[in-house]
mmCIF file of C-alpha atoms in Angstrom:
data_model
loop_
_atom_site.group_PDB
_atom_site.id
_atom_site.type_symbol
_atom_site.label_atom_id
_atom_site.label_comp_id
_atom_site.label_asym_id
_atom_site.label_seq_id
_atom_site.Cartn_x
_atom_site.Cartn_y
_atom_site.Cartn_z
ATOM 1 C CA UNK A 5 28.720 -44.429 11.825
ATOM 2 C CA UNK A 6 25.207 -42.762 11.985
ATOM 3 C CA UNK A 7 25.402 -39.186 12.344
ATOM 4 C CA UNK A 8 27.206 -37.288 9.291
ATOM 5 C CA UNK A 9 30.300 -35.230 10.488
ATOM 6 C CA UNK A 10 29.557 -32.597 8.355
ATOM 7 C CA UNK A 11 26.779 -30.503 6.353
ATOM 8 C CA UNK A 12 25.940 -31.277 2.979
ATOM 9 C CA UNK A 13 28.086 -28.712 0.840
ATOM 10 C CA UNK A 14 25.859 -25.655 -0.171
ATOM 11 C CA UNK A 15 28.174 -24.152 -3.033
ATOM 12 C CA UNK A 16 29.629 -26.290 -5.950
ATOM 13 C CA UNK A 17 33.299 -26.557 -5.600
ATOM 14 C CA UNK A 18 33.118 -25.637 -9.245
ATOM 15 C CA UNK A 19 33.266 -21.978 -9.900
ATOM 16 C CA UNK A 20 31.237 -20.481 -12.837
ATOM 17 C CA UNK A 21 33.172 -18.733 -15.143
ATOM 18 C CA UNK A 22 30.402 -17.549 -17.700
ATOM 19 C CA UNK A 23 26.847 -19.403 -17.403
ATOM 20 C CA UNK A 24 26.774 -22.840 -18.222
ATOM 21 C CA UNK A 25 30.807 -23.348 -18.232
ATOM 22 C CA UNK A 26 32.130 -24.132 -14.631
ATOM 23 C CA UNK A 27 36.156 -23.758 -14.056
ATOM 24 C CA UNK A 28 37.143 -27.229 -14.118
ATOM 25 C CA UNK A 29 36.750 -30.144 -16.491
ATOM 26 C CA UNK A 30 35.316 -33.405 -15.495
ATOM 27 C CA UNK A 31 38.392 -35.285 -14.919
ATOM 28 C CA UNK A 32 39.459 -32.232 -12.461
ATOM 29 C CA UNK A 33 36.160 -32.360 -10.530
ATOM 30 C CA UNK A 34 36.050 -36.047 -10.211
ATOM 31 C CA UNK A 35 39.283 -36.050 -8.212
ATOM 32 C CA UNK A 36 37.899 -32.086 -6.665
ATOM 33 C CA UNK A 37 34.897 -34.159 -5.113
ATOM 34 C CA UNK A 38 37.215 -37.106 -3.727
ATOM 35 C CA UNK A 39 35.218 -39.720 -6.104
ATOM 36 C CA UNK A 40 38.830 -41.777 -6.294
ATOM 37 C CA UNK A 41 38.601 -41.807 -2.651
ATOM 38 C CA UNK A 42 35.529 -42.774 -1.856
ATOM 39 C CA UNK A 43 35.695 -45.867 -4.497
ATOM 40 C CA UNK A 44 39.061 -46.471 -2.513
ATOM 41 C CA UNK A 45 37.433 -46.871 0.511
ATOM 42 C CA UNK A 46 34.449 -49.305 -1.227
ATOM 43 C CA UNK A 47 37.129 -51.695 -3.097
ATOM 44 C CA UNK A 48 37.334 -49.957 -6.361
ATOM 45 C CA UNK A 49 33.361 -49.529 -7.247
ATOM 46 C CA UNK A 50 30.953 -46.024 -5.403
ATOM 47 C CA UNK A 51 28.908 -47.147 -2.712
ATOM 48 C CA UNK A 52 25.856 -48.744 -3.118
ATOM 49 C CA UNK A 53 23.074 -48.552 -0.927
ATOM 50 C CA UNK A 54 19.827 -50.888 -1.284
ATOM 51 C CA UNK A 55 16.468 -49.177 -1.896
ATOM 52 C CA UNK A 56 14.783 -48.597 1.009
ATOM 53 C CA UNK A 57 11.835 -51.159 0.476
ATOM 54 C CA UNK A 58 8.803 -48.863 -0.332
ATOM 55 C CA UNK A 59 5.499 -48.986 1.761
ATOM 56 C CA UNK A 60 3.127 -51.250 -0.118
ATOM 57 C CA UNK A 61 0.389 -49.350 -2.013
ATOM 58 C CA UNK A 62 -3.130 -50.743 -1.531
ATOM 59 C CA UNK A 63 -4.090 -52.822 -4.568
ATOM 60 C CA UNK A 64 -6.037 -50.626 -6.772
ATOM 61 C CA UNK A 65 -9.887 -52.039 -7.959
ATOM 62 C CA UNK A 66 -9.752 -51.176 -11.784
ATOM 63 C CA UNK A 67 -11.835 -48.367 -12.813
ATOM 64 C CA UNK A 68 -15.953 -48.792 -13.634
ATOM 65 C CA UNK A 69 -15.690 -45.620 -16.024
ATOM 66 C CA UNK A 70 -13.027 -45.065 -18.742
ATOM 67 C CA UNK A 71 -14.438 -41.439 -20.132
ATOM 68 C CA UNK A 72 -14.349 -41.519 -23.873
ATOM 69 C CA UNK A 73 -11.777 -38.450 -24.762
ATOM 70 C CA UNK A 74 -8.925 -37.662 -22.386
ATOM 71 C CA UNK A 75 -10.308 -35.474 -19.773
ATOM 72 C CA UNK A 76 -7.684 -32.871 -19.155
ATOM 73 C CA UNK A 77 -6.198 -32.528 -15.969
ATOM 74 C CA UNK A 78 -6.110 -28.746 -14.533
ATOM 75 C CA UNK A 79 -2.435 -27.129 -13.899
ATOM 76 C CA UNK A 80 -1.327 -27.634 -10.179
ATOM 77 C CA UNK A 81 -1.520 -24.431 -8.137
ATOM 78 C CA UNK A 82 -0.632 -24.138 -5.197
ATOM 79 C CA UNK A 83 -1.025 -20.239 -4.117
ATOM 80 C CA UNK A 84 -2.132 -19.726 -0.494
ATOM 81 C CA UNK A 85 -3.994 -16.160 -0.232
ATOM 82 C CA UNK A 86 -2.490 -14.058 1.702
ATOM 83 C CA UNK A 87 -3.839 -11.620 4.109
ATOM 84 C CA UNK A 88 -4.630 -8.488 2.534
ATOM 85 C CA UNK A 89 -1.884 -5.805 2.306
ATOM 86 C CA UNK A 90 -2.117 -3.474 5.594
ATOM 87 C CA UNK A 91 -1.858 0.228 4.558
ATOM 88 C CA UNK A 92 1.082 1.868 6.378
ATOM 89 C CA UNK A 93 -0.604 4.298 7.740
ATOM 90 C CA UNK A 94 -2.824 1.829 10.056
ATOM 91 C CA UNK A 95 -0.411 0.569 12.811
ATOM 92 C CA UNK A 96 -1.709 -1.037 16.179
ATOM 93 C CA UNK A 97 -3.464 1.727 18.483
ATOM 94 C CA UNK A 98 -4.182 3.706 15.264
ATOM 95 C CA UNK A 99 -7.148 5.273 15.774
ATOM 96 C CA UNK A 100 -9.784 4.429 12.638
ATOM 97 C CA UNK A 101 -12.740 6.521 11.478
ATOM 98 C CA UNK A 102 -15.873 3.649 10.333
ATOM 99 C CA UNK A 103 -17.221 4.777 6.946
ATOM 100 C CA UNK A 104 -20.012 1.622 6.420
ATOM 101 C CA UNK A 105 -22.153 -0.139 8.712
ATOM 102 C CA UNK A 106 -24.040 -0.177 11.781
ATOM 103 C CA UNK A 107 -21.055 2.431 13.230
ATOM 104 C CA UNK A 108 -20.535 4.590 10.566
ATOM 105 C CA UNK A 109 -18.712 7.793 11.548
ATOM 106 C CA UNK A 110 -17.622 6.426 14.774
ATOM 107 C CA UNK A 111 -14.078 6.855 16.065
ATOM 108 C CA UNK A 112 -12.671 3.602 17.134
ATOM 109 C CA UNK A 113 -9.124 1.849 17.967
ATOM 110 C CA UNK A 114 -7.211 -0.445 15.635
ATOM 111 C CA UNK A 115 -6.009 -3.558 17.216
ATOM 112 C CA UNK A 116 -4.565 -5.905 14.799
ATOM 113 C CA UNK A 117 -4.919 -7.421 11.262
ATOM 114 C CA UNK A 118 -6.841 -11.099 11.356
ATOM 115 C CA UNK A 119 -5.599 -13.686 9.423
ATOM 116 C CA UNK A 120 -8.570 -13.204 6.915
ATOM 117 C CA UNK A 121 -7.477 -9.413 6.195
ATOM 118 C CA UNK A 122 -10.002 -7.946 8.611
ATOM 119 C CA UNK A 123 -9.336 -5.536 11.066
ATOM 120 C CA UNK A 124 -9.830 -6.232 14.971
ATOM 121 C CA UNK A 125 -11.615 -3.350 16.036
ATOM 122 C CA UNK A 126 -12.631 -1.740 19.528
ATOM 123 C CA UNK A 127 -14.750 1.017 20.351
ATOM 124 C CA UNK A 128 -13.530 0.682 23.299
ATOM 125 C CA UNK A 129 -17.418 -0.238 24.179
ATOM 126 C CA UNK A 130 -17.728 2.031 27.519
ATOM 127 C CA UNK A 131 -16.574 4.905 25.623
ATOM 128 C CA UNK A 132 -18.606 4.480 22.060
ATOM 129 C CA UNK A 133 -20.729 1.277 21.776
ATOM 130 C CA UNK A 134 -18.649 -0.266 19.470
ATOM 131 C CA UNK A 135 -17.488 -3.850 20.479
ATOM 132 C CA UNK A 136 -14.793 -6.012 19.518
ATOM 133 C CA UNK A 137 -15.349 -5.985 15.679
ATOM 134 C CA UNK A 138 -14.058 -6.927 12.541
ATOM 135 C CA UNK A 139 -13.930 -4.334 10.226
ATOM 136 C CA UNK A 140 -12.396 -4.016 6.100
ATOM 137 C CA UNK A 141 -9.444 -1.857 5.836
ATOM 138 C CA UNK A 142 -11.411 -0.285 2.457
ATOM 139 C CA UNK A 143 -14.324 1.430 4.832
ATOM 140 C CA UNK A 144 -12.171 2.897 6.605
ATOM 141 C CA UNK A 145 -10.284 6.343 7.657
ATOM 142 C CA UNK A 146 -6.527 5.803 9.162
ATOM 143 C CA UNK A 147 -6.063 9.312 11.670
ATOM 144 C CA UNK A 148 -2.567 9.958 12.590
ATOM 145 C CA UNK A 149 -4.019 9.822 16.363
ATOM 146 C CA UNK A 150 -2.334 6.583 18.013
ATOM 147 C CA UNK A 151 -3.514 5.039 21.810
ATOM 148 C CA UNK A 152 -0.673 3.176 23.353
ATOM 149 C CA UNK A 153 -2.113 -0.643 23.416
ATOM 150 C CA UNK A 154 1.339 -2.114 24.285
ATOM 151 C CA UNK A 155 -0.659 -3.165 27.610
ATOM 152 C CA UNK A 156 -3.648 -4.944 25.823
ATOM 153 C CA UNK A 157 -3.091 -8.750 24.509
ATOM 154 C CA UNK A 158 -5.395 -9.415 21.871
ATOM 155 C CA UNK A 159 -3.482 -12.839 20.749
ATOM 156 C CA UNK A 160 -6.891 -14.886 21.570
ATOM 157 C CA UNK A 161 -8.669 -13.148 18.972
ATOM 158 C CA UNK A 162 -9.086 -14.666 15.834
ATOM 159 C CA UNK A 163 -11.462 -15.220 12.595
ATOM 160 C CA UNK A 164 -13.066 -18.413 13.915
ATOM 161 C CA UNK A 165 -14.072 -16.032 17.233
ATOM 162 C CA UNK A 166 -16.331 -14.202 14.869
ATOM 163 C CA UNK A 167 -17.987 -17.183 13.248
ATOM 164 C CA UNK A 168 -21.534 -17.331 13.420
ATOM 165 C CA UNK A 169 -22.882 -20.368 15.884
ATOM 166 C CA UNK A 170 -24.224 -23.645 13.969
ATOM 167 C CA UNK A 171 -27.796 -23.175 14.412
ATOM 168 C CA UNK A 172 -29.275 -26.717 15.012
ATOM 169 C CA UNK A 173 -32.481 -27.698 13.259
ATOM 170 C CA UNK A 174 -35.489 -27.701 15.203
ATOM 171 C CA UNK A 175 -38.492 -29.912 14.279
ATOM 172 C CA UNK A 176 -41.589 -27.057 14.047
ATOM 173 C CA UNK A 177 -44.642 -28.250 15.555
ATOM 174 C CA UNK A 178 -47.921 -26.250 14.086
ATOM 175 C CA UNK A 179 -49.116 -24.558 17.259
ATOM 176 C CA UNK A 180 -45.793 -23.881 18.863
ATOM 177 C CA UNK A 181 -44.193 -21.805 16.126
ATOM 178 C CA UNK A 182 -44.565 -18.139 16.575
ATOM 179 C CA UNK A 183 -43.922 -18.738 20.309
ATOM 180 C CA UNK A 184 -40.442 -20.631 19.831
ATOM 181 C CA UNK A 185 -39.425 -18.200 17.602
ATOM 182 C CA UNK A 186 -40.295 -15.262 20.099
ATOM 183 C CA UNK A 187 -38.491 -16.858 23.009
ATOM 184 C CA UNK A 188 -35.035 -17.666 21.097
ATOM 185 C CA UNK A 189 -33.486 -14.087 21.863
ATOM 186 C CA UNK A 190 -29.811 -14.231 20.876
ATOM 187 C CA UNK A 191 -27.536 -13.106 23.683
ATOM 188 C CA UNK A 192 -23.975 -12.572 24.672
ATOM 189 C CA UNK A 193 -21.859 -15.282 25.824
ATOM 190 C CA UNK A 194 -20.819 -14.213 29.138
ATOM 191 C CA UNK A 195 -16.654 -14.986 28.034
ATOM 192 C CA UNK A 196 -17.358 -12.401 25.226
ATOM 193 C CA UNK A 197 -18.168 -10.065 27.514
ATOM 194 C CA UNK A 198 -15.324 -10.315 29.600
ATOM 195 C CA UNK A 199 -13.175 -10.370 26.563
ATOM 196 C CA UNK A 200 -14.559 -7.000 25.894
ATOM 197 C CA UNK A 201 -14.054 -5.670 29.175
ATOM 198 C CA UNK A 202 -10.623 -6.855 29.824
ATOM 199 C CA UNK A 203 -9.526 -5.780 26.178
ATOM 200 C CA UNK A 204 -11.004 -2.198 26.819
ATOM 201 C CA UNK A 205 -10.075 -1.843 30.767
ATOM 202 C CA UNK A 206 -6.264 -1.509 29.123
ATOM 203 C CA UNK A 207 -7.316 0.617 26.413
ATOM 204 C CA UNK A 208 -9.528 2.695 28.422
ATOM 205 C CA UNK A 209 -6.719 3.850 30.619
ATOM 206 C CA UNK A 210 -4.469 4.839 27.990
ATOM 207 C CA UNK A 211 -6.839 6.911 26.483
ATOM 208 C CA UNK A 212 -7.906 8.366 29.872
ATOM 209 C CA UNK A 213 -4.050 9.747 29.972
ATOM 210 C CA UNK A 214 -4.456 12.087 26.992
ATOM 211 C CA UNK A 215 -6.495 14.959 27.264
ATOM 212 C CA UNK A 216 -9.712 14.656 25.140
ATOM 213 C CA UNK A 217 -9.123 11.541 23.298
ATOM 214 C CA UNK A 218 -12.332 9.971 25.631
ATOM 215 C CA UNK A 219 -14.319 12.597 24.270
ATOM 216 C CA UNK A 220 -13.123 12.588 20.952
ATOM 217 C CA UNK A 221 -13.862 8.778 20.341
ATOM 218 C CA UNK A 222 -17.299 9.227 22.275
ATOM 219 C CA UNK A 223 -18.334 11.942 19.230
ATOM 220 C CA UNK A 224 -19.219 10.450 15.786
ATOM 221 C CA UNK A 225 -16.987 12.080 12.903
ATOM 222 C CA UNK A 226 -18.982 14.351 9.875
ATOM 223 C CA UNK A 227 -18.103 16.618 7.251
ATOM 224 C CA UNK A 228 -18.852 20.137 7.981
ATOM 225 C CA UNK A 229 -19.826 23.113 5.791
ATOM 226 C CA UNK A 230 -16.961 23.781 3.425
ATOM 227 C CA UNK A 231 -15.093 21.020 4.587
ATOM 228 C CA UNK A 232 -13.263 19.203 1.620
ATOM 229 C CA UNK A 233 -12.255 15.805 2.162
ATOM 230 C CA UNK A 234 -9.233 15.760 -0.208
ATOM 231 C CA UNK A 235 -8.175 18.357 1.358
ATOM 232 C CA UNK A 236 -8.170 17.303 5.046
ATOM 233 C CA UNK A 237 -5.449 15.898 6.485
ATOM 234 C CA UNK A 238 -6.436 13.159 8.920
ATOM 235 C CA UNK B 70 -3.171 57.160 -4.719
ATOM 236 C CA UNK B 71 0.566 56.457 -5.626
ATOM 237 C CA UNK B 72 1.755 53.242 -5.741
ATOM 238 C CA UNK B 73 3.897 52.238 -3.059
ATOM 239 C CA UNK B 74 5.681 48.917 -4.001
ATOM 240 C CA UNK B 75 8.165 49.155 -6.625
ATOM 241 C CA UNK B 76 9.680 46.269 -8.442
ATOM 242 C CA UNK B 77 13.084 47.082 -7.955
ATOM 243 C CA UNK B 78 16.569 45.016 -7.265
ATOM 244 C CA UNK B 79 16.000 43.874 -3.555
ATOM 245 C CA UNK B 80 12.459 44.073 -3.288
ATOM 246 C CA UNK B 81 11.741 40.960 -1.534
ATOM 247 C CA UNK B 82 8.248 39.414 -3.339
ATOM 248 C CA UNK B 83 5.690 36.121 -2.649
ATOM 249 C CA UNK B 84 5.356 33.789 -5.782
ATOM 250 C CA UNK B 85 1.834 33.432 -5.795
ATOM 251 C CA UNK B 86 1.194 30.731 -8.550
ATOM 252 C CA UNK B 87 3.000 27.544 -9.717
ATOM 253 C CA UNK B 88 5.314 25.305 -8.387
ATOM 254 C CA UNK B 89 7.032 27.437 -5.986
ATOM 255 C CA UNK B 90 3.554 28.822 -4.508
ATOM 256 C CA UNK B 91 4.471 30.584 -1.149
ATOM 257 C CA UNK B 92 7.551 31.195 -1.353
ATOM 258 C CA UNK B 93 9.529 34.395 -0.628
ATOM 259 C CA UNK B 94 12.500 35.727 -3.155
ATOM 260 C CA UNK B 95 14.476 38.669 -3.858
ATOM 261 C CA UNK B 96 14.312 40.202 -7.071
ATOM 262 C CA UNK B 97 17.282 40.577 -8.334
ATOM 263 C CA UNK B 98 17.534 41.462 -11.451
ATOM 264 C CA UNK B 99 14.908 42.465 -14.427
ATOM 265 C CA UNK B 100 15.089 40.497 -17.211
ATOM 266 C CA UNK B 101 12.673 42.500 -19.479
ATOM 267 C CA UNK B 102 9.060 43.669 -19.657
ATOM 268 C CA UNK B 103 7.140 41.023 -18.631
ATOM 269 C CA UNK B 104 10.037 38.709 -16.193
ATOM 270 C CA UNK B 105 12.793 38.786 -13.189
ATOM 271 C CA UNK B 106 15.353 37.105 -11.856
ATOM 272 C CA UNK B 107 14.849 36.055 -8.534
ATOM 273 C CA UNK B 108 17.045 34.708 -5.538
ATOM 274 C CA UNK B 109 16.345 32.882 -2.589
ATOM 275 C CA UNK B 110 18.698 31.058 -0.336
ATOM 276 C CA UNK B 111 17.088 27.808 -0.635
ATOM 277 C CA UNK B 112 16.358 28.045 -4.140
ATOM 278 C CA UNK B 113 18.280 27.824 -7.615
ATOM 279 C CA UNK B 114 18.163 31.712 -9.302
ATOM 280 C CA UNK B 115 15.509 31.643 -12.069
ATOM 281 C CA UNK B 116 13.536 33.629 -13.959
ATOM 282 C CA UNK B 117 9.760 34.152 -12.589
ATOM 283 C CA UNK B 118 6.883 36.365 -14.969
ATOM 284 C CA UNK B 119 5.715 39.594 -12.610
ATOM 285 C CA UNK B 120 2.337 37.724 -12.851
ATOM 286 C CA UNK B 121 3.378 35.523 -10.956
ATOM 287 C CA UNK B 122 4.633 37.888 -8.050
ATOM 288 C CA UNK B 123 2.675 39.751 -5.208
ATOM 289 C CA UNK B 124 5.097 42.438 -4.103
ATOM 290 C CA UNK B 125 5.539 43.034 -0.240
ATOM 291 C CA UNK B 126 6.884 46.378 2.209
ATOM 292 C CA UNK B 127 10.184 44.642 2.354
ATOM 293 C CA UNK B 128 13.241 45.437 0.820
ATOM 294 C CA UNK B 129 16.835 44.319 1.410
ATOM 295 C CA UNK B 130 20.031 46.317 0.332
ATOM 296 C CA UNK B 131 21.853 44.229 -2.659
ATOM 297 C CA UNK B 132 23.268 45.366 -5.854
ATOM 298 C CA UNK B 133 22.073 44.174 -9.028
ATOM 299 C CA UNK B 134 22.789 40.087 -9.084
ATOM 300 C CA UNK B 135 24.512 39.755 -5.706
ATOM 301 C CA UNK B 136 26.421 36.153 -5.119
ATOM 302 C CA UNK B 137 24.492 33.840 -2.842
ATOM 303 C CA UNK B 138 26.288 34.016 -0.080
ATOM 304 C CA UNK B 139 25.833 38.369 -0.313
ATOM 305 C CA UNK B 140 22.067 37.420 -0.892
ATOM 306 C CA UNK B 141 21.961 35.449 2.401
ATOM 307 C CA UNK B 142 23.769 38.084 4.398
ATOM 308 C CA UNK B 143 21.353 40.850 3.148
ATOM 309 C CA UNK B 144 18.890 39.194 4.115
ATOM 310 C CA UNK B 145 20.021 38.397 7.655
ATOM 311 C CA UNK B 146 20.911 41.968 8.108
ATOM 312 C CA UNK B 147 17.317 43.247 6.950
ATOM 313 C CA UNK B 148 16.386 40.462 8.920
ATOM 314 C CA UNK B 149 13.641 39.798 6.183
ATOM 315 C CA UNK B 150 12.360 36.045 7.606
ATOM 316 C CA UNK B 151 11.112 37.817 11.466
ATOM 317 C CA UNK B 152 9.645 41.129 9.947
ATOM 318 C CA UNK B 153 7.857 38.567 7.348
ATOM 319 C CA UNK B 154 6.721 36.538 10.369
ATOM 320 C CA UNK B 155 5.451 39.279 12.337
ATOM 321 C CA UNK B 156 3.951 41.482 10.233
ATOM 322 C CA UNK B 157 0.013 40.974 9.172
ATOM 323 C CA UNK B 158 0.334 39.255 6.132
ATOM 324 C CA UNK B 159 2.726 36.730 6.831
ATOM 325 C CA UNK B 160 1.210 35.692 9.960
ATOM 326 C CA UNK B 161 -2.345 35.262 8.083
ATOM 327 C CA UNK B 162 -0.417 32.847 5.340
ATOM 328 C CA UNK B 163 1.211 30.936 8.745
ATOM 329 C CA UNK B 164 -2.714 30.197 10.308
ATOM 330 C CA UNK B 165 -3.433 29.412 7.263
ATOM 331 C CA UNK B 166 -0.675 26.879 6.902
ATOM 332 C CA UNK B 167 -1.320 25.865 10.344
ATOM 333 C CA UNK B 168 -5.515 25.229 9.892
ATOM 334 C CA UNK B 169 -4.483 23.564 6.442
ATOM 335 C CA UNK B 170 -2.479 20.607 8.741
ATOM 336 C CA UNK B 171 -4.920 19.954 11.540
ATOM 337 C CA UNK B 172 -5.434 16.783 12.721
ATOM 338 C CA UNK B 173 -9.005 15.074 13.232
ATOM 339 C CA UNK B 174 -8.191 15.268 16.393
ATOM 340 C CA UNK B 175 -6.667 19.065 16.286
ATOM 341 C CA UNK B 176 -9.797 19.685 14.779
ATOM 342 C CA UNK B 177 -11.781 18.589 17.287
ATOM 343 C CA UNK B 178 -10.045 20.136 20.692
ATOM 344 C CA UNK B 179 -10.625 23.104 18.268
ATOM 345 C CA UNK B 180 -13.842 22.639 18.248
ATOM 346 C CA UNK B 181 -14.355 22.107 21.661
ATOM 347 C CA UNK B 182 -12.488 25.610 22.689
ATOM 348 C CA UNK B 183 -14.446 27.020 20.107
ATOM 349 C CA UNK B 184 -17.701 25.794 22.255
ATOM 350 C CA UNK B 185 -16.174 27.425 25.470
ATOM 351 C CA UNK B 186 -15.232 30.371 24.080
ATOM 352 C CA UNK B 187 -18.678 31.154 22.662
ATOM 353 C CA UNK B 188 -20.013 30.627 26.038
ATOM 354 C CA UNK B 189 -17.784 32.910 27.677
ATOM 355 C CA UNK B 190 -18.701 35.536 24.989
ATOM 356 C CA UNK B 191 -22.649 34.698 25.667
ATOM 357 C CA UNK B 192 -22.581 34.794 29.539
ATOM 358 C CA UNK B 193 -20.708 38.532 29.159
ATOM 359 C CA UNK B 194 -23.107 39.908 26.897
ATOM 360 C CA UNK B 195 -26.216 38.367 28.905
ATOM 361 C CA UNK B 196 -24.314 40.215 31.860
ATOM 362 C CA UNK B 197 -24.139 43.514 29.831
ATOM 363 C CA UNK B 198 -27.710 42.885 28.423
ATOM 364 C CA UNK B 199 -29.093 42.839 32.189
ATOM 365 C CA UNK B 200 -26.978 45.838 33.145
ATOM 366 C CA UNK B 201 -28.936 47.495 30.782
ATOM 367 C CA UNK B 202 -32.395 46.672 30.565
#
């Protein structure tokens, strides 16, 4: 009879009364756990299964090198990072003032958290220039402004999108170098593109239903005379 | 120029440093010299230094160390919380309050009525300007 008619048992049928000292001695746990019956059912003696015969291990060559001292073996660890701890106040639609980079001061929407800790980021790109990007939570400014992205569905989007492309080695011929280089301009894929656009057409029209939020993330953000930033509330 | 703001049981007063900055109370009773007693319905009764008290126009009718629930209804019946709202000082301390919690955002429809406004302003005076040159 294959299939087992019931669960292995979770809890010990022996209740602890203080650590280390369960409820019941051994004799009372032997017959608790049925032992007498189950050796009644095998003629007196616990079942006994055979090994199951183990897969053969390839035969090992004997080593070349025998180091002279024991080389220590390091301690086994076996952490996996995790992703980096999202701040509370950054939730999907949040929108995210860029401190660092290329965009600084620009107003731009959250959209998730990678895997790698980065931020997906979207201008949207009609609005502000800034495309789908990944951004570090630490430059950056969480507003309480949120855009309703419910409608956009950024599950395609990942760290290995971002990776750069293998460049593959070209042989450099004396004569034809400054002109190769000139001619290999980097573009766009054209599915990026239409990532971007169909990302940002849903975004675009829930930020098109709130009064000034399309100019707002169009205008770069800056500190003003007498403005104190430890004293703003964003 | 005689003074007109007395500290006197029911003079209702700001607390102007410390923990409980902003808030309004009721004196209600003078410890010595230099400290009060003060009341507020939302607050435990405790001592505060006169330094640490701007005195304001309002007054409510108590005697000296009223119960709580006598503080609260003399101060519905002077109706001390709209008179504090509407006169000039109290609604400076509430834009205040108000400019304090802006929004990015806030801040920059703000800014953006701000622009209009100045425009309107501009376009009138180049009107009057005209009118008389």
């Amino acid at each position: 009879m294959a299939p087992k008619q019931r669960e292995a048992r979770k809890v010990s049928r022996n209740p602890e009364l203080v650590r280390g000292i369960g409820k019941y001695s051994r004799s009372k746990m032997y017959h608790k756990r049925g032992l007498w019956a189950i050796k009644a059912k095998n003629g007196g003696k616990l079942p006994l299964h055979e090994p199951k015969p183990k897969p053969q291990a390839p035969a090992q060559k004997p080593p070349k090198f025998y180091p002279a001292e024991d080389v220590k073996t390091p301690l086994v660890n076996k952490h996996k990072p995790k992703p980096t701890k999202l701040r509370a106040s950054i939730t999907p639609g949040t929108v995210l003032i860029l401190l660092a980079g290329r965009f600084k001061g620009k107003r731009v929407v959250f959209l998730k958290q990678l895997p790698s800790g980065l931020l997906l980021v979207s201008g949207p790109f009609k609005i502000n220039g800034v495309p789908l990007r990944r951004v570090n939570q630490s430059y950056v400014i969480a507003t309480s402004t949120k855009v309703d992205v419910s409608a956009c569905n950024v599950e395609k989007f990942d760290d290995k999108y971002f990776s750069k492309e293998v460049q593959k080695k070209k042989k450099k011929g004396e004569g034809e170098f400054f002109e190769a280089e000139k001619e290999e301009k980097k573009t766009l894929p054209q599915d990026k593109k239409d990532d971007q656009k169909t990302v940002d057409a849903a975004l675009i029209k829930a930020i098109e239903s709130v009064l000034d939020l399309k100019s707002y993330l169009g205008a770069r953000f800056s500190l003003k005379q007498g403005q104190k930033p430890h004293e703003l509330v964003f | 120029m005689p003074f007109k703001r007395f500290v006197e049981i029911g003079r209702v007063a700001l607390i102007n440093y410390g923990k409980e900055h902003g808030r309004l109370v009721v004196i209600v009773d003078v410890i010595d010299q230099n400290r009060a007693l003060v009341d507020a319905p939302d607050m435990v009764r405790s001592q505060v230094n006169f330094k640490r008290l701007s005195l304001t126009d309002l007054k409510v009718d108590i005697k000296r160390v009223p119960r709580k629930k006598e503080l609260i209804k003399a101060m519905e019946d002077a109706d001390v919380k709209n008179k504090w709202e509407k006169s000039s000082w109290g609604r400076k301390l509430i834009v205040k309050k108000t400019r304090a919690n802006l929004n990015d955002f806030d801040r920059f429809k703000l800014m953006l009525v701000k622009i209009k406004k100045a425009a309107v302003v501009r376009q009138e005076l180049a009107k009057l300007k005209k009118a008389s040159s």
